[in-house]
Structures are given as structure tokens and as C-alpha cells.
mmCIF file of C-alpha atoms and ligand atoms in Angstrom:
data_model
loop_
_atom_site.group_PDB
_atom_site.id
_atom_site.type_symbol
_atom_site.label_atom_id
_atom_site.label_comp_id
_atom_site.label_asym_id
_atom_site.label_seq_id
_atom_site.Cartn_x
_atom_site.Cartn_y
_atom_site.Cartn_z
ATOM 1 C CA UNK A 1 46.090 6.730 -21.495
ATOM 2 C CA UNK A 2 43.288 6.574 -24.027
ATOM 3 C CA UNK A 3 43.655 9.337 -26.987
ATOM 4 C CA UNK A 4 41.713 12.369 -25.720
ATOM 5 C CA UNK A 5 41.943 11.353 -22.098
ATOM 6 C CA UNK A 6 42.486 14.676 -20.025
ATOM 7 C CA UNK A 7 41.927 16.913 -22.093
ATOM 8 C CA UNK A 8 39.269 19.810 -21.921
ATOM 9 C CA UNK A 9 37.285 20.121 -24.537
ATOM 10 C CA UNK A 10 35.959 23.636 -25.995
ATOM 11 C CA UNK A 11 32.506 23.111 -24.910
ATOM 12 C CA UNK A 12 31.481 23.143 -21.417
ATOM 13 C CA UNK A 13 29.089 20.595 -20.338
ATOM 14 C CA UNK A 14 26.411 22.997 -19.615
ATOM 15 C CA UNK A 15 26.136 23.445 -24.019
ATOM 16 C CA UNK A 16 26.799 19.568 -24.754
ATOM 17 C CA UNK A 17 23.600 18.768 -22.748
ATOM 18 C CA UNK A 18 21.577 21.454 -24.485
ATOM 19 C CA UNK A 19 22.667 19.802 -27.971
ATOM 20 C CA UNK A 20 21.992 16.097 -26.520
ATOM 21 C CA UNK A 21 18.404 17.722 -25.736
ATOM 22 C CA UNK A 22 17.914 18.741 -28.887
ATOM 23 C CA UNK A 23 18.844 15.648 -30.735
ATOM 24 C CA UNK A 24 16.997 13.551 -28.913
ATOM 25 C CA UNK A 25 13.632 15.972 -28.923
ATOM 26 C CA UNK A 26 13.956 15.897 -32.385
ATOM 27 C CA UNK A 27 14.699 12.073 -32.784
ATOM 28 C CA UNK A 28 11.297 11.948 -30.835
ATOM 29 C CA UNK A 29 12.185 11.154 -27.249
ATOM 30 C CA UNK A 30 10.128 11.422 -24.836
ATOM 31 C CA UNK A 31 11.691 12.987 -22.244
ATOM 32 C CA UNK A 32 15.009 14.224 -23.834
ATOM 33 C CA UNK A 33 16.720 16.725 -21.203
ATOM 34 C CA UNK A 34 16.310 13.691 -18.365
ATOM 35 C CA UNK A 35 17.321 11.192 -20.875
ATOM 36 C CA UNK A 36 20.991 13.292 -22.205
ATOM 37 C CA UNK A 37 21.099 14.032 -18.012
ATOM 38 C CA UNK A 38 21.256 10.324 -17.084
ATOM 39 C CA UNK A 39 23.656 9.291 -19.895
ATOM 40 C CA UNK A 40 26.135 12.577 -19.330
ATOM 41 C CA UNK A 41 26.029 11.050 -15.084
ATOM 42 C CA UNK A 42 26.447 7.819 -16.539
ATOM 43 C CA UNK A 43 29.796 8.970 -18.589
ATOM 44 C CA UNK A 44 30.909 11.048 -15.518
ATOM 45 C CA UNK A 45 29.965 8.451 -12.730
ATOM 46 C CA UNK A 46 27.945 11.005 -10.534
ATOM 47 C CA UNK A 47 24.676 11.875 -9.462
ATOM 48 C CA UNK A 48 22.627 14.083 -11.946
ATOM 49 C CA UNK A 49 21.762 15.848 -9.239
ATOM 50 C CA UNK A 50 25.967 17.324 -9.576
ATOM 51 C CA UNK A 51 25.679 17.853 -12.889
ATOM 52 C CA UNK A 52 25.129 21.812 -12.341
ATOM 53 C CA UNK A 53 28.013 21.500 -11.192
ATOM 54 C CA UNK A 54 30.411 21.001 -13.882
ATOM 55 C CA UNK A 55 31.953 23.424 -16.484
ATOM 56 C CA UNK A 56 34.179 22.388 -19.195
ATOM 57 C CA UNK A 57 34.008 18.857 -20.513
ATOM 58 C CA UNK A 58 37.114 16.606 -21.089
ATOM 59 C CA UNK A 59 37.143 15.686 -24.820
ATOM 60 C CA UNK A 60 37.432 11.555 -24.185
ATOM 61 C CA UNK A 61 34.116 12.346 -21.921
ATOM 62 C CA UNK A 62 32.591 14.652 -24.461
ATOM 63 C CA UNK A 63 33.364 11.657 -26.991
ATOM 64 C CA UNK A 64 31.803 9.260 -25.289
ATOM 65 C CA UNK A 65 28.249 11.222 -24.011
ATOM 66 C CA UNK A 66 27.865 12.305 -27.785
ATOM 67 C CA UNK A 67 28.165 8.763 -28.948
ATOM 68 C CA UNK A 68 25.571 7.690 -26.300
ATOM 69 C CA UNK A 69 23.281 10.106 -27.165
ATOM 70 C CA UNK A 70 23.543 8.967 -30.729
ATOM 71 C CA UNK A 71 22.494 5.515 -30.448
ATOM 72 C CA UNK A 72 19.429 6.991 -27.451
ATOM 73 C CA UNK A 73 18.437 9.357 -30.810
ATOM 74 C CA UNK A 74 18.342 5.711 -32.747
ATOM 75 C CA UNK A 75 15.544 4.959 -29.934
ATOM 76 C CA UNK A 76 17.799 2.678 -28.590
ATOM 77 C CA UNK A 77 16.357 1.765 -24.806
ATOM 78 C CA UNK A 78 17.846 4.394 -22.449
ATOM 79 C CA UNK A 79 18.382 1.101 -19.847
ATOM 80 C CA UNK A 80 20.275 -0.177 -22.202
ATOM 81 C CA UNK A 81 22.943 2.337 -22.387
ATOM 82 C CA UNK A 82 22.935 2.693 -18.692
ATOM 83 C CA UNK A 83 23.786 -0.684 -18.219
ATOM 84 C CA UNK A 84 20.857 -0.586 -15.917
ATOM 85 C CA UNK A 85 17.077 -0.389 -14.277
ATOM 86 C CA UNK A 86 15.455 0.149 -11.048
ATOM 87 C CA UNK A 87 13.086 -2.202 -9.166
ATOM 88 C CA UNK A 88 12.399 -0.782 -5.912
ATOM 89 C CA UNK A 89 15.465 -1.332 -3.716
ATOM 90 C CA UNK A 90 17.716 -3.204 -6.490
ATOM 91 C CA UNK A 91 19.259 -1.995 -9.587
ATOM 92 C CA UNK A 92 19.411 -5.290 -12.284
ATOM 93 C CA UNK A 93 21.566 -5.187 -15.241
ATOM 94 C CA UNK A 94 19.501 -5.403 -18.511
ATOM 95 C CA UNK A 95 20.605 -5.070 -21.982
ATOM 96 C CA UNK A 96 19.608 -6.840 -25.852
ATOM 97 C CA UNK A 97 17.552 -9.901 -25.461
ATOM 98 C CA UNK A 98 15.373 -8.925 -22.375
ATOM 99 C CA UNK A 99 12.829 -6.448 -21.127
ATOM 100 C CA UNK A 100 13.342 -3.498 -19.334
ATOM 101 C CA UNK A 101 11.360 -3.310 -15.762
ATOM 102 C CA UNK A 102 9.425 -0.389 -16.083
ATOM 103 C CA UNK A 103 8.467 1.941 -13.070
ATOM 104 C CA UNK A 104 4.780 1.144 -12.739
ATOM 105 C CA UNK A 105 5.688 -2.110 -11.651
ATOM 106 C CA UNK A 106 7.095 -0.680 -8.811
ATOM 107 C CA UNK A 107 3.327 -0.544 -7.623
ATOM 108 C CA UNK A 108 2.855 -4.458 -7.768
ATOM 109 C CA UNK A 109 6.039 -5.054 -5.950
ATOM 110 C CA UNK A 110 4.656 -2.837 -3.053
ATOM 111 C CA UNK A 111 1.252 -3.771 -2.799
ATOM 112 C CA UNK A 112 2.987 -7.747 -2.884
ATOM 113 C CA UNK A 113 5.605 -6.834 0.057
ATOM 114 C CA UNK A 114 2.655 -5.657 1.996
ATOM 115 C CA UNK A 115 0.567 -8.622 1.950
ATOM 116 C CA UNK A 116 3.672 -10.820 3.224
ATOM 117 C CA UNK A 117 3.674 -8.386 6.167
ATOM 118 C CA UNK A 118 3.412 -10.358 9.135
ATOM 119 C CA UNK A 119 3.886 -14.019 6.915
ATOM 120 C CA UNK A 120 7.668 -15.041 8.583
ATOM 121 C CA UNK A 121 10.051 -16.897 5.808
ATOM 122 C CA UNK A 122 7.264 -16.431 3.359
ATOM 123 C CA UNK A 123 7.123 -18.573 0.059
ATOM 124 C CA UNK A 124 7.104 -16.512 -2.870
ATOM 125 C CA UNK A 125 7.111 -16.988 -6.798
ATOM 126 C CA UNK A 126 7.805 -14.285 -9.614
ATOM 127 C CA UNK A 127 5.724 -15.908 -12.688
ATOM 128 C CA UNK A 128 7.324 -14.154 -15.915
ATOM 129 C CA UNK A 129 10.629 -12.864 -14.311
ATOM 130 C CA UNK A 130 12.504 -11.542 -17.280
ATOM 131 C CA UNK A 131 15.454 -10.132 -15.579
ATOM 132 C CA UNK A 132 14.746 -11.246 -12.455
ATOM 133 C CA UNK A 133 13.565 -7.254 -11.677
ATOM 134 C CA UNK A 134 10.844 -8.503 -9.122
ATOM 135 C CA UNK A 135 12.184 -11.932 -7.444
ATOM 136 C CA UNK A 136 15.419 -9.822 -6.822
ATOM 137 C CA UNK A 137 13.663 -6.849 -5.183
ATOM 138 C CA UNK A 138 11.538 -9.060 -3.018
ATOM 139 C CA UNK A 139 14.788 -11.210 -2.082
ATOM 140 C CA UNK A 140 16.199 -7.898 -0.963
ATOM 141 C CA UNK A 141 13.312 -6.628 0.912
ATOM 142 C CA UNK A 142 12.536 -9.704 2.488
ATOM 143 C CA UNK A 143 16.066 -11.588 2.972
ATOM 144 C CA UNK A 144 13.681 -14.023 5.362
ATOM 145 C CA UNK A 145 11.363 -15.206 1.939
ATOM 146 C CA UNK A 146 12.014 -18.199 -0.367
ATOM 147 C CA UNK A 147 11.900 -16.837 -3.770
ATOM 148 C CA UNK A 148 11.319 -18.646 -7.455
ATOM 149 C CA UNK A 149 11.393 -16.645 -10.306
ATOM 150 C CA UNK A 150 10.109 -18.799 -13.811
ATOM 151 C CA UNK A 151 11.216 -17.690 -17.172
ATOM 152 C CA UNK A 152 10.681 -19.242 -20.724
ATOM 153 C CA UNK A 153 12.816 -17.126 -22.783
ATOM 154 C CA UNK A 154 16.978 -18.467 -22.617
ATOM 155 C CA UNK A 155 17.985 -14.891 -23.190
ATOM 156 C CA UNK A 156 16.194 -13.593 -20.462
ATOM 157 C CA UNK A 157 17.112 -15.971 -18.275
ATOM 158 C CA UNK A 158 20.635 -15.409 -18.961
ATOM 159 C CA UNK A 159 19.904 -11.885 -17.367
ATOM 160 C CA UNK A 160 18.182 -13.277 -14.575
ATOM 161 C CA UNK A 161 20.587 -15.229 -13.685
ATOM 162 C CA UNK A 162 23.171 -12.791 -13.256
ATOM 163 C CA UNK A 163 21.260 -10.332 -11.313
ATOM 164 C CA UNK A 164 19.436 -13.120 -9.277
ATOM 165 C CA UNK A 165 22.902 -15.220 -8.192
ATOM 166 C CA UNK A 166 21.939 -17.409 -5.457
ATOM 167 C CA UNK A 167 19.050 -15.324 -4.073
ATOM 168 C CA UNK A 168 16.355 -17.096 -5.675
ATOM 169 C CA UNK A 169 15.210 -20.451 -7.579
ATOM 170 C CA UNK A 170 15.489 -19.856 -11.176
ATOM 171 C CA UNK A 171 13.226 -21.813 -13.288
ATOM 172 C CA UNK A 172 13.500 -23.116 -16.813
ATOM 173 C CA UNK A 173 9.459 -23.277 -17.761
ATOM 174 C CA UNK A 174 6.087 -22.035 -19.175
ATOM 175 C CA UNK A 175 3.706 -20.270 -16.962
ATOM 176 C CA UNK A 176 0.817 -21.532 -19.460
ATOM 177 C CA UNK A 177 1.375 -25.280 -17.959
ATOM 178 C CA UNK A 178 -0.777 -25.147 -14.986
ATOM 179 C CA UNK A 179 1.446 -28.610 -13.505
ATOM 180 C CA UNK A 180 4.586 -26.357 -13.318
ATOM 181 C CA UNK A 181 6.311 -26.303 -9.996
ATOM 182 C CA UNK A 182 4.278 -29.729 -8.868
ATOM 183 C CA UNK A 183 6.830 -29.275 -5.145
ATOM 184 C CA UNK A 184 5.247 -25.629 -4.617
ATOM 185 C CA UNK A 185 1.145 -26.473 -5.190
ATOM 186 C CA UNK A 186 -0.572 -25.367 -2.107
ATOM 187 C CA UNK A 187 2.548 -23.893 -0.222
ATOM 188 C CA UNK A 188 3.078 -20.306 -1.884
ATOM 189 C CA UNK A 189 2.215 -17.181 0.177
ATOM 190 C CA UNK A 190 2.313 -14.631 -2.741
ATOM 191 C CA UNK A 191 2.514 -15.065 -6.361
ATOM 192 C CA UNK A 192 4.204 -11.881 -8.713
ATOM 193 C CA UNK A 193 3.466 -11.681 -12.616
ATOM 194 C CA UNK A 194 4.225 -9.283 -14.683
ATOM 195 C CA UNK A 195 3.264 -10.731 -17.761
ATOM 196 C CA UNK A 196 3.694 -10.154 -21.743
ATOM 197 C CA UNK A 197 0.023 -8.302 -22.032
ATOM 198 C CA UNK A 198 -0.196 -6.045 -24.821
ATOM 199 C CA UNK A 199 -3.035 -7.120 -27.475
ATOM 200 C CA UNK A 200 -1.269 -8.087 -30.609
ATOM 201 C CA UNK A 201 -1.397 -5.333 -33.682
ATOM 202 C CA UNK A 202 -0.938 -2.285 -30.832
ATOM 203 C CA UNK A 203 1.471 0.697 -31.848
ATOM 204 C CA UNK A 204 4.130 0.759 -29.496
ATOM 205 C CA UNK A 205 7.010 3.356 -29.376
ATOM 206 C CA UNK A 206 10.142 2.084 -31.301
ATOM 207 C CA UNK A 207 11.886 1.231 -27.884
ATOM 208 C CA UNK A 208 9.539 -1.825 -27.122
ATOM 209 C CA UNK A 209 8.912 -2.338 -30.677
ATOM 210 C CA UNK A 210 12.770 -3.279 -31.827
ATOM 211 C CA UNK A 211 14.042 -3.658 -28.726
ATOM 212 C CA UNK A 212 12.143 -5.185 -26.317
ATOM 213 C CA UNK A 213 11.865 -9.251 -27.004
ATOM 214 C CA UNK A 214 7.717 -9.244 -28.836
ATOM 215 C CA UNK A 215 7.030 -12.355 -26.342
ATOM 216 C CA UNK A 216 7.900 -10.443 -23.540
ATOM 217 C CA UNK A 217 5.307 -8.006 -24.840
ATOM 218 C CA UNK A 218 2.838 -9.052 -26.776
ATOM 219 C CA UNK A 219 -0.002 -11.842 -25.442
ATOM 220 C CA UNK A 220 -2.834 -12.704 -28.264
ATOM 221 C CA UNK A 221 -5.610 -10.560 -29.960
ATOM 222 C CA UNK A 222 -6.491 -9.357 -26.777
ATOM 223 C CA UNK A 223 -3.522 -9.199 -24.770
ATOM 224 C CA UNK A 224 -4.685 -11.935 -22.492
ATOM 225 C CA UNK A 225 -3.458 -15.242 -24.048
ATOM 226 C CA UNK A 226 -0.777 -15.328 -20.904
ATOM 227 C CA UNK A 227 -2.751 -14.380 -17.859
ATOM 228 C CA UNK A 228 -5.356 -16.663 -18.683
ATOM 229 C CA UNK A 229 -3.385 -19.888 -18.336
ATOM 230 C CA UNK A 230 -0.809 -17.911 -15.983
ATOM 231 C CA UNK A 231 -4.226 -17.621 -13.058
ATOM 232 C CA UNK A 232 -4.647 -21.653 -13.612
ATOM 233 C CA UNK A 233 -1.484 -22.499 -12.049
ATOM 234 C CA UNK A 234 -1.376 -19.253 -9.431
ATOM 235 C CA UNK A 235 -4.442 -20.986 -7.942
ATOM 236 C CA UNK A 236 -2.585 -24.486 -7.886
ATOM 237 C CA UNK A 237 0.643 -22.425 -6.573
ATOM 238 C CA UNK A 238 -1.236 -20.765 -3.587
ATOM 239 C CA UNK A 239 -1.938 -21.615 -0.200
ATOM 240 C CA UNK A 240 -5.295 -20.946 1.443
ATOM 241 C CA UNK A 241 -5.014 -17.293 1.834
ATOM 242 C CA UNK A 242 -2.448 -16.870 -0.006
ATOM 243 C CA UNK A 243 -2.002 -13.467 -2.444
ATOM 244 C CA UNK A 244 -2.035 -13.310 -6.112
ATOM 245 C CA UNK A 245 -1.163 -9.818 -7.692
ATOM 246 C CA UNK A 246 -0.766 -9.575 -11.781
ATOM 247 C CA UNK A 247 -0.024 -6.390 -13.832
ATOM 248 C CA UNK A 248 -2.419 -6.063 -17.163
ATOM 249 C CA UNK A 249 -2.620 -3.800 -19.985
ATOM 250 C CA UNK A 250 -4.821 -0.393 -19.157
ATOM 251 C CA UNK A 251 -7.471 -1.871 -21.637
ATOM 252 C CA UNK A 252 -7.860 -4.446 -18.966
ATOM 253 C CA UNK A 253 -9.560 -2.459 -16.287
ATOM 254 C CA UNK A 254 -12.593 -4.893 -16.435
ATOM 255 C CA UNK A 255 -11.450 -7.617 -17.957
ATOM 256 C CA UNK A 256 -8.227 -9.011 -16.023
ATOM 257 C CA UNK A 257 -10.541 -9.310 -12.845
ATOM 258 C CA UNK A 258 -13.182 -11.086 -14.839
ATOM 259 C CA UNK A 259 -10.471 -13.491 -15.337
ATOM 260 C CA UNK A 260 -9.760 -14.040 -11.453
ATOM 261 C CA UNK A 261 -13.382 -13.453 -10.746
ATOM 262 C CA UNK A 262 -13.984 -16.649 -13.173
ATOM 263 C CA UNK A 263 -12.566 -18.824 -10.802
ATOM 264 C CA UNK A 264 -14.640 -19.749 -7.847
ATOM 265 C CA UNK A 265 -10.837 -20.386 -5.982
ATOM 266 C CA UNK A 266 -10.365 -17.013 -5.868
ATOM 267 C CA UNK A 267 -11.575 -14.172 -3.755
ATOM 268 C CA UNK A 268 -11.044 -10.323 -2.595
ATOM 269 C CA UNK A 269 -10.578 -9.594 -6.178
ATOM 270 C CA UNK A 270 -9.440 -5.815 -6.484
ATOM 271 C CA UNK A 271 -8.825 -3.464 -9.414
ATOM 272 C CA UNK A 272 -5.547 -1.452 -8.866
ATOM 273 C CA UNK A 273 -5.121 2.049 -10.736
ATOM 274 C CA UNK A 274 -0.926 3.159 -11.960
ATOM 275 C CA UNK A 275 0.173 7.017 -10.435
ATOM 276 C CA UNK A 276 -1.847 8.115 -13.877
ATOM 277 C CA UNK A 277 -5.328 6.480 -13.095
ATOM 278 C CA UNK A 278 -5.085 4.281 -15.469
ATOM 279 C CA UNK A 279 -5.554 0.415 -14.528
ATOM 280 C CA UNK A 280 -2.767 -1.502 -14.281
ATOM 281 C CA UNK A 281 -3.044 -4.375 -12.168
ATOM 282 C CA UNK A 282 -5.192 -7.010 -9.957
ATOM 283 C CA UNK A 283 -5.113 -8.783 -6.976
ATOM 284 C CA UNK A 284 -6.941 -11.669 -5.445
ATOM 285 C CA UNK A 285 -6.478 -14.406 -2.373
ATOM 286 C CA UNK A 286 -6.898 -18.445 -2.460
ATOM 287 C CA UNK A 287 -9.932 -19.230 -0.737
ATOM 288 C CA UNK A 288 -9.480 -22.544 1.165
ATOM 289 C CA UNK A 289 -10.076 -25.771 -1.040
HETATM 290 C C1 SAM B 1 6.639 -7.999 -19.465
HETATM 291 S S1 SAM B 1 8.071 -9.002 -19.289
HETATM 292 C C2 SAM B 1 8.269 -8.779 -17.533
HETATM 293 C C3 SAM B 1 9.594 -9.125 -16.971
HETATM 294 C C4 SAM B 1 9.723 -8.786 -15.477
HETATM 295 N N1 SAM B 1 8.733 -9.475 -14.678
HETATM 296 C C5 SAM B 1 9.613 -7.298 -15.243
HETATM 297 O O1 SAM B 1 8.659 -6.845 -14.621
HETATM 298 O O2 SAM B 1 10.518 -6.572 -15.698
HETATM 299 C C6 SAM B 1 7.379 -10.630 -19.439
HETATM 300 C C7 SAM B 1 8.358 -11.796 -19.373
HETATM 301 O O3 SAM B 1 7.609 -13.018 -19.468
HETATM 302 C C8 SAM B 1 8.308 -13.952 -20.260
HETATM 303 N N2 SAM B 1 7.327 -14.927 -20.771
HETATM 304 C C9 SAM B 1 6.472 -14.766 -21.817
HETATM 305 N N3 SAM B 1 5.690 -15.857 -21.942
HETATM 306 C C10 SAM B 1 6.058 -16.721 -20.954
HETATM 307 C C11 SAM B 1 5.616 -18.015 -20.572
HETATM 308 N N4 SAM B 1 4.614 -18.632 -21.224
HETATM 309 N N5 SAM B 1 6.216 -18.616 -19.520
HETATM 310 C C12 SAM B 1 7.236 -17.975 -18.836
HETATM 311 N N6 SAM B 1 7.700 -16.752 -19.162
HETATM 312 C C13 SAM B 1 7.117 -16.130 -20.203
HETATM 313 C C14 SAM B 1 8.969 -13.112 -21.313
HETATM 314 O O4 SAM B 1 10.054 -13.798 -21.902
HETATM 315 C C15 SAM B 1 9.381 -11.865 -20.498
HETATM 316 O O5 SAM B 1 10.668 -12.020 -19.974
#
């Protein structure tokens, strides 16, 4: 037994949140009372939802939750403590060295399930994959689909290719080189990217600016430098009819379509607005060749 294990500390739970709150309020959190909720669930291995629950804390548990909330008032990544992040129906492990799937993105994976509706064993590839967040919640949703998932970055493929296992292709390469995947050109029902997109030189909180990786971020002056190239080889990827969906920075409510729209291969090109209003991604279809 660990020193401390089993025994009840002085202060019930109920108090140790309200400190974690205000540590991490004043550490500049953004959301501190769901942040020290999550990490006290995480210590205890419950739902937060049980946490009004509890009374006194044991002082090995107590321990532990304090020194979590520490490094989350250090703006450490609060995925990164959990262990964890959400991507529709999957939960991937994420941690130093790769980028944590935010919930917006949630929006691209939906809007891409729905145009393989009715596609049987559909062909799909995850351009940028990072952890693997998006080929692993489309191999779950769709257990029918073929699924490639490209990363440059060894660390984050390291991640991806523990949460992906053996449910998708993992690929070693650039999505700038529009001759990648040479098997795939003209085959692929739906193409995912969630790209680096963020113009270079803008302030991010201190989460994404010393912890996530700055190429999963960050894509030239004007944040475009990746989808550019990356909509070269989606076009070579794609079948006739085939659907292309790509999340962009909210600056690129007009300018992400011009992209697409700039290539006469492409068609239905639609703007797509986050929960907020603000733009966040685009989607298009191959026309035939
Ligand atoms: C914004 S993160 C997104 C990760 C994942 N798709 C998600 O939604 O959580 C972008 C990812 O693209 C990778 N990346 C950046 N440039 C790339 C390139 N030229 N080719 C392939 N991957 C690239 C980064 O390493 C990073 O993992």
C-alpha cells in the first residue's frame, strides 16, 4: 500500500474542487470548475456527473488531484493529464509530441459520415491524422470502410499508431506531394483533413503555443501553405463524385473555398459554420474527369 493510501483526508472533496477552481481561474483557465471536475473524475475513476456525490477525500487521492491541478495551472493541455480526447464515438490517447483533437472537428467527422451514407465498403483517407482522432472514429462508425490515415510528423505517428492498431493504413508521407498514395488516385469516396491552418505570427493560448507541436498548427503567412497543396492531391485521391471536406481557420470563411473553387475538378463547394457561427470548414465533390 502506497503511503497515504486509505486514509481520509481533512478536506472533503466538495472544498478541494473549490480551491482547484480557484487556482486554475487565476492561472487563467478557461473554464476552471469543468477543468478541476474532469481531473478530480479522472483521480477517482467516475463520472463527473457522481462527483456530488462524494464527501471526504482520501489523502493519496487528495495528493494526486492537487498535483494535477498544478501542472493544468502551468497551462499544461487538460488532454494531456487525462490521458485522453474525444472524437465522436472513440476516445484516442494523446499526450507530448501530438495535437489534441479538438471538439469542432467533431462537425467534419459528421458531415463526412453522412456523405458515405449509402456508399457500401467505402474508401476513405484522413489527410493530416495526428493521432489518428478522425481515421479511428470513421473506422468505428463505419467498420465496412477502408481507412488511410497520412501523417508527416514521427511523433505523431507514434500516437496514431497506437490508437489506430490494425483499423486503418497508416502512412509515412507529406500531404503537400500531390503523387502521394499513387494505388488510391481515382478510387477514394471521401477525403478528411484537418490540417495545420493557423496564419503564422497569431497569439494562441499557452496550451497550443508550448504544447501543441507548431507544424501541427501553424501553415504560412496566411495559414494556407497546407491546404493549398493538400486540395492538389484530394482531387487526384477522389473518385468521380467523390467528397472532400477540410477544416480552416475562421479567417478563412472566403478564402478556403476560393481554394476549391480554383479548381475546375471540383464542384458543390459549400462554406460550413462551427456551433459559434464562425467558419470552420469546406466541402466539395470530384466532378467526373
Ligand atoms: C491540426 S493537426 C490535426 C490532427 C488530427 N487530424 C485531428 O483532427 O486531431 C494537423 C496534423 O497535420 C500534420 N501535418 C502537418 N503538415 C503535414 C504534411 N505536410 N503532411 C502530413 N501531415 C502533416 C501535423 O503533424 C499534425 O499532426
Amino acid at each position: 500500500m502506497a503511503e497515504g493510501d486509505g486514509v481520509v483526508s481533512e478536506m472533503s472533496w466538495r472544498a478541494a474542487l473549490a480551491d482547484a477552481e480557484r487556482e486554475l481561474a487565476a492561472a487563467g483557465v478557461p473554464s476552471p470548475r469543468v477543468d478541476a471536475e474532469l481531473l478530480a473524475a479522472h483521480v477517482l475513476g467516475v463520472p463527473r456527473a457522481q462527483l456530488t456525490l462524494l464527501g471526504a477525500a482520501e489523502e493519496s487521492d487528495a495528493a494526486e488531484f492537487r498535483a494535477l491541478t498544478a501542472r493544468r495551472a502551468t497551462r499544461v493541455p487538460l488532454q494531456y493529464l487525462l490521458g485522453t480526447a474525444p472524437m465522436g464515438p472513440v476516445d484516442v490517447a494523446v499526450g507530448p509530441g501530438v495535437f489534441v483533437p479538438r471538439l469542432e472537428t467533431e462537425l467534419l467527422l459528421e458531415w463526412g459520415l453522412r456523405a458515405l451514407t449509402g456508399v457500401p465498403k467505402p474508401l476513405v483517407v484522413d489527410l493530416c491524422t495526428g493521432s489518428g482522432a478522425l481515421a479511428a472514429a470513421v473506422a468505428t462508425s463505419r467498420p465496412d470502410a477502408d481507412v488511410y490515415a497520412v501523417e508527416l510528423d514521427s511523433d505523431a505517428l507514434a500516437w496514431a499508431r497506437r490508437n489506430l492498431g490494425d483499423r486503418a493504413h497508416l502512412v509515412h508521407g507529406d500531404v503537400t506531394d500531390p503523387g502521394l498514395l499513387p494505388e488510391l488516385h481515382g478510387r477514394v469516396d471521401l477525403v478528411l483533413a484537418n490540417p495545420p491552418y493557423v496564419p503564422e505570427g497569431t497569439p494562441v493560448p499557452p496550451e497550443v503555443a508550448d504544447h501543441d507541436p507548431h507544424r501541427a498548427v501553424f501553415a504560412g503567412p496566411d495559414g494556407l501553405a497546407v491546404i493549398r497543396p493538400l486540395v492538389v492531391l484530394a482531387i487526384r485521391l477522389l473518385r468521380p463524385g467523390g467528397a472532400l471536406a477540410i477544416e480552416h481557420d475562421d479567417t478563412h470563411g472566403s478564402t478556403a473555398p476560393a481554394v476549391l473553387r480554383g479548381h475546375a475538378e471540383l464542384t458543390d463547394v459549400v462554406e460550413h459554420a462551427d456551433l459559434a457561427g464562425r467558419p470552420r470548414f469546406v466541402t466539395g465533390a470530384r466532378v467526373a474527369p
